mmCIF file of C-alpha atoms in Angstrom:
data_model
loop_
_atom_site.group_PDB
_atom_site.id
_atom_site.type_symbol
_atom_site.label_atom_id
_atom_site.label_comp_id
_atom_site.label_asym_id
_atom_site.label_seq_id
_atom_site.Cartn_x
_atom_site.Cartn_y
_atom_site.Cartn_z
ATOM 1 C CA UNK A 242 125.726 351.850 205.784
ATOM 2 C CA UNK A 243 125.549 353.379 202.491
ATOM 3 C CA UNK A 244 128.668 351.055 201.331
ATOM 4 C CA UNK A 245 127.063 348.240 202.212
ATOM 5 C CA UNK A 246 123.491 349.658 200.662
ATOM 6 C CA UNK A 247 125.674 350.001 197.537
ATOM 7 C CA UNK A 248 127.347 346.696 197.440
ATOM 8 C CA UNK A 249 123.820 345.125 197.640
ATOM 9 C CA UNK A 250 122.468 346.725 194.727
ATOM 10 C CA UNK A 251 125.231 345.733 192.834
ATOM 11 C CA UNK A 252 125.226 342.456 194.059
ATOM 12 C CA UNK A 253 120.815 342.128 192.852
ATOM 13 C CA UNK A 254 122.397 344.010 189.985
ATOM 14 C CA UNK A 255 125.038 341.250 188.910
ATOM 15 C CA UNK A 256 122.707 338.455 190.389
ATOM 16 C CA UNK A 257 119.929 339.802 187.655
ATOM 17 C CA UNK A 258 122.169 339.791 184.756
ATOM 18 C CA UNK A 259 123.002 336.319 185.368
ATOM 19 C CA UNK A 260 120.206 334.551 185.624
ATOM 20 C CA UNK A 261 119.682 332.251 182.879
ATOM 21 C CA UNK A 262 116.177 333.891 181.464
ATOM 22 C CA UNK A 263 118.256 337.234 180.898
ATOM 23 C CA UNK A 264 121.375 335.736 178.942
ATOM 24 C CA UNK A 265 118.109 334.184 177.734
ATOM 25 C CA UNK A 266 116.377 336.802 176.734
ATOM 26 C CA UNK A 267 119.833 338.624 174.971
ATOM 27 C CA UNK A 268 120.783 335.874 173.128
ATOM 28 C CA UNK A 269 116.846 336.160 171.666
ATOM 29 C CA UNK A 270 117.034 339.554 170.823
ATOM 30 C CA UNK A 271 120.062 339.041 168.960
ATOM 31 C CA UNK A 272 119.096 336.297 167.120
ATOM 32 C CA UNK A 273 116.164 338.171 166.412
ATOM 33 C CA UNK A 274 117.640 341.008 164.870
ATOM 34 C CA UNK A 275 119.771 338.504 162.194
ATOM 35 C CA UNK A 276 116.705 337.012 161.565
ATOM 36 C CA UNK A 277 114.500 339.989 160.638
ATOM 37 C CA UNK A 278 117.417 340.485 157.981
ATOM 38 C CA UNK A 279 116.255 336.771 156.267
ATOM 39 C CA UNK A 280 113.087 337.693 156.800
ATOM 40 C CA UNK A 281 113.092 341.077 154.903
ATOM 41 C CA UNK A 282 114.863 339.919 152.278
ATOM 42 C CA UNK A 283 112.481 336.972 151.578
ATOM 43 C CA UNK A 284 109.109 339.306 151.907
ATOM 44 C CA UNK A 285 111.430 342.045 149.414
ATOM 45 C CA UNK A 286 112.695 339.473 147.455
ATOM 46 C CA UNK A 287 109.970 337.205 146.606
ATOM 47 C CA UNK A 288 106.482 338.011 148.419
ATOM 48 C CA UNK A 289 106.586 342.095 146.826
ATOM 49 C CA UNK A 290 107.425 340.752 143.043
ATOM 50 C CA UNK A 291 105.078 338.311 143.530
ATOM 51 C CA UNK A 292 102.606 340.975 144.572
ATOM 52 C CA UNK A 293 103.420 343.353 142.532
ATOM 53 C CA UNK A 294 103.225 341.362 139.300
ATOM 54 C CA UNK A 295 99.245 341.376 140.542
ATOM 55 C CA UNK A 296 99.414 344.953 141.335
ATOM 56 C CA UNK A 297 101.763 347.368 142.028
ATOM 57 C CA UNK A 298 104.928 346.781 144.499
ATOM 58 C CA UNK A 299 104.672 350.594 145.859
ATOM 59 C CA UNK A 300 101.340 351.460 147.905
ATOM 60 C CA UNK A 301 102.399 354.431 149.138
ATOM 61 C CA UNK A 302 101.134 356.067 146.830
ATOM 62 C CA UNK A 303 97.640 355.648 146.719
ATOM 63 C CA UNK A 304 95.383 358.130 149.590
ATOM 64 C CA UNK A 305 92.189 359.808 149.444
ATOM 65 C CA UNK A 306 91.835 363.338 150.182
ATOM 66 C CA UNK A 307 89.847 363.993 153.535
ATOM 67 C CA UNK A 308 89.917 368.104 152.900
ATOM 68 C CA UNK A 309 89.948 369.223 149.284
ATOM 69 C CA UNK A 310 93.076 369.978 147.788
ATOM 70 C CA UNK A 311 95.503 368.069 148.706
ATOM 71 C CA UNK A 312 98.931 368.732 148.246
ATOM 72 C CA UNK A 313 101.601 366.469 149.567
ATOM 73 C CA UNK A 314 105.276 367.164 149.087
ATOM 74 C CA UNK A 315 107.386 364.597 147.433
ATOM 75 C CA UNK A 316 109.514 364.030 151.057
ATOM 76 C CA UNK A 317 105.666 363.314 152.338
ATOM 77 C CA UNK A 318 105.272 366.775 154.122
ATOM 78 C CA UNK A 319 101.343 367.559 153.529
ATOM 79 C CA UNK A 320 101.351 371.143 152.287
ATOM 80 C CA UNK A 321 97.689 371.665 151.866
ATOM 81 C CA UNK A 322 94.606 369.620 152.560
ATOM 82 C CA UNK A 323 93.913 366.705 154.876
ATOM 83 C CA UNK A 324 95.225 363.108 153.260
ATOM 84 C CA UNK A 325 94.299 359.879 154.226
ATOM 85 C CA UNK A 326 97.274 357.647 153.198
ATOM 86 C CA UNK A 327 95.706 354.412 153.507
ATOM 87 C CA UNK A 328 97.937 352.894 151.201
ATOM 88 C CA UNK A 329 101.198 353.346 153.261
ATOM 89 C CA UNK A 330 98.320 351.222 155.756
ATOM 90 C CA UNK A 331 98.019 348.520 153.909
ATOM 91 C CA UNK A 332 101.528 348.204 152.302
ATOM 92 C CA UNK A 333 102.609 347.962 156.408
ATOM 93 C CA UNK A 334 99.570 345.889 157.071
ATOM 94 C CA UNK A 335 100.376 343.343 154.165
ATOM 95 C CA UNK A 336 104.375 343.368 154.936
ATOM 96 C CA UNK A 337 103.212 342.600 158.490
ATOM 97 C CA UNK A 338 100.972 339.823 156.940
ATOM 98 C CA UNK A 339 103.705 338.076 154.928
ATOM 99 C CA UNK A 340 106.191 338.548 157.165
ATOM 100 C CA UNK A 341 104.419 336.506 159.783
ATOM 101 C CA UNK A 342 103.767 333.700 157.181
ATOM 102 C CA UNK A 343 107.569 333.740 156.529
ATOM 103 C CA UNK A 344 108.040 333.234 159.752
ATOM 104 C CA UNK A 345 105.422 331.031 160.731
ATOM 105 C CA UNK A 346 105.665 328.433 157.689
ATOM 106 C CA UNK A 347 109.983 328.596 157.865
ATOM 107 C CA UNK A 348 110.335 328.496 161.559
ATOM 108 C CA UNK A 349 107.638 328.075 163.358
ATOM 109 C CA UNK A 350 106.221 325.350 161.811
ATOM 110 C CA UNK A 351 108.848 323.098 161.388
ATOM 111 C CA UNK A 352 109.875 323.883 164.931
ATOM 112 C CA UNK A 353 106.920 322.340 166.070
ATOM 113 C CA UNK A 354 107.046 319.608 163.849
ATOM 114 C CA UNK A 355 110.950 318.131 164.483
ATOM 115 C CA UNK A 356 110.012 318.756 168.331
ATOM 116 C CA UNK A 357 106.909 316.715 168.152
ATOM 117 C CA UNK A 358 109.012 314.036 166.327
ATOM 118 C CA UNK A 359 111.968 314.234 168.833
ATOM 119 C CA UNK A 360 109.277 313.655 172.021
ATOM 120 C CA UNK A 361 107.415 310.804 170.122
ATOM 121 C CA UNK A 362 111.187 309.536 170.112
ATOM 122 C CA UNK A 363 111.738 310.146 173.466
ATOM 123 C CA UNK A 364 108.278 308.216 174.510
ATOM 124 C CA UNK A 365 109.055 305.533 172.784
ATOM 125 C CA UNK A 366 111.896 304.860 174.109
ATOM 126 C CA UNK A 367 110.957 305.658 177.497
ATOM 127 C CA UNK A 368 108.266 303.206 176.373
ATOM 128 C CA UNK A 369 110.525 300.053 175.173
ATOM 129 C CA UNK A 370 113.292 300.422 178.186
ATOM 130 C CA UNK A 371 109.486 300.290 180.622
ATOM 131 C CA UNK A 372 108.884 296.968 178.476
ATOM 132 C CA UNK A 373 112.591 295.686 178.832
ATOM 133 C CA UNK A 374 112.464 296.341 182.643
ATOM 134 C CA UNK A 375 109.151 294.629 183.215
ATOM 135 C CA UNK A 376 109.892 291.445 181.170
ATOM 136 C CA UNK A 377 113.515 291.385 182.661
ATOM 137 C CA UNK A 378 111.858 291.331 186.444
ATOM 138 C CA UNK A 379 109.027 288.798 185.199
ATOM 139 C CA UNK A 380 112.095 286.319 183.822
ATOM 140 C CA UNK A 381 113.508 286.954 187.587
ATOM 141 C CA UNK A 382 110.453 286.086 189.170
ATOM 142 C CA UNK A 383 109.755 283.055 186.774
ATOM 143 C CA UNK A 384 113.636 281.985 187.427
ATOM 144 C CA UNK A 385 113.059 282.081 191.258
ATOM 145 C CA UNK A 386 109.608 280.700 191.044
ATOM 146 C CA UNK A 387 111.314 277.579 189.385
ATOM 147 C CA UNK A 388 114.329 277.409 192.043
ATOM 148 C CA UNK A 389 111.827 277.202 194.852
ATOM 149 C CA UNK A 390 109.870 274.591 192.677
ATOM 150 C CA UNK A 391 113.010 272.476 191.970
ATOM 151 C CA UNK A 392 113.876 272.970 196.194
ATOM 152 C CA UNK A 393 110.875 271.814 197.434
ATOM 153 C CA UNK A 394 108.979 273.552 200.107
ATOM 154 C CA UNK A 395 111.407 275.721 202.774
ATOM 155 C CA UNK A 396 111.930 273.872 205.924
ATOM 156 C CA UNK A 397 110.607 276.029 209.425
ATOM 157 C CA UNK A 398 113.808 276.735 211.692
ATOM 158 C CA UNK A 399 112.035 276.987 214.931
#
């Protein structure tokens, strides 16, 4: 009993790992993590020059003591005092930010828009071989409407 209790966990086992929203779900992850490398470079690349020709690139550096002094080692250790490093917030909060618009106006959005195009395609087709099959049976009807005009009426056979 406990072979065949093991051989049917390994069989839910296997049957998980195949089913297509798993492989799914890996190949996502992966593709994920290249991305994020495109995506980092853009928002280090561009996005933080471009902000930090307005300010500064490195927030880190700006807190507000809580608890008088404050003394913060250079690895970030706090060695005295209570600091409030709100910029290392808002650096995060602002790569977060720009990161999403990266993403958003370079994949998302034109995503959306090539799949709306490529269903409007779709529809009209779907659309024009409707029209081709309807006027295709109308000529059939109008072709045996005139045989049976040209025939004359149908004789009874009782």
């Amino acid at each position: 009993m406990s072979a065949k209790k093991e051989a049917s966990v390994w069989q839910g086992f296997k049957a998980f790992l195949m089913r297509g929203n798993v492989v799914d779900l890996a190949v996502a992850v992966v593709i994920g993590a290249a991305f994020t490398n495109i995506v980092n470079s853009v928002v280090k690349g561009i996005i933080n020059p471009l902000v930090g020709a307005i300010g500064t690139q490195n927030l880190d550096n700006y807190s507000s003591c809580l608890k008088a002094p404050c003394d913060v080692a250079p690895d970030g250790t706090v060695k005295s005092g209570v600091p409030i490093l709100w910029g290392s917030v808002l650096g995060a909060t602002l790569t977060f930010v720009f990161t999403a618009a990266v993403v958003y106006f370079l994949m998302v959005l034109p995503m959306s828009k090539y799949l709306a195009r490529q269903t409007a395609r779709k529809a009209a087709r779907e659309g024009t071989k409707e029209v081709i099959e309807v006027t295709e049976l109308e000529v059939l009807k109008e072709i045996r409407d005139a045989l049976v005009a040209q025939r004359g009426p149908v004789p009874d056979k009782r």
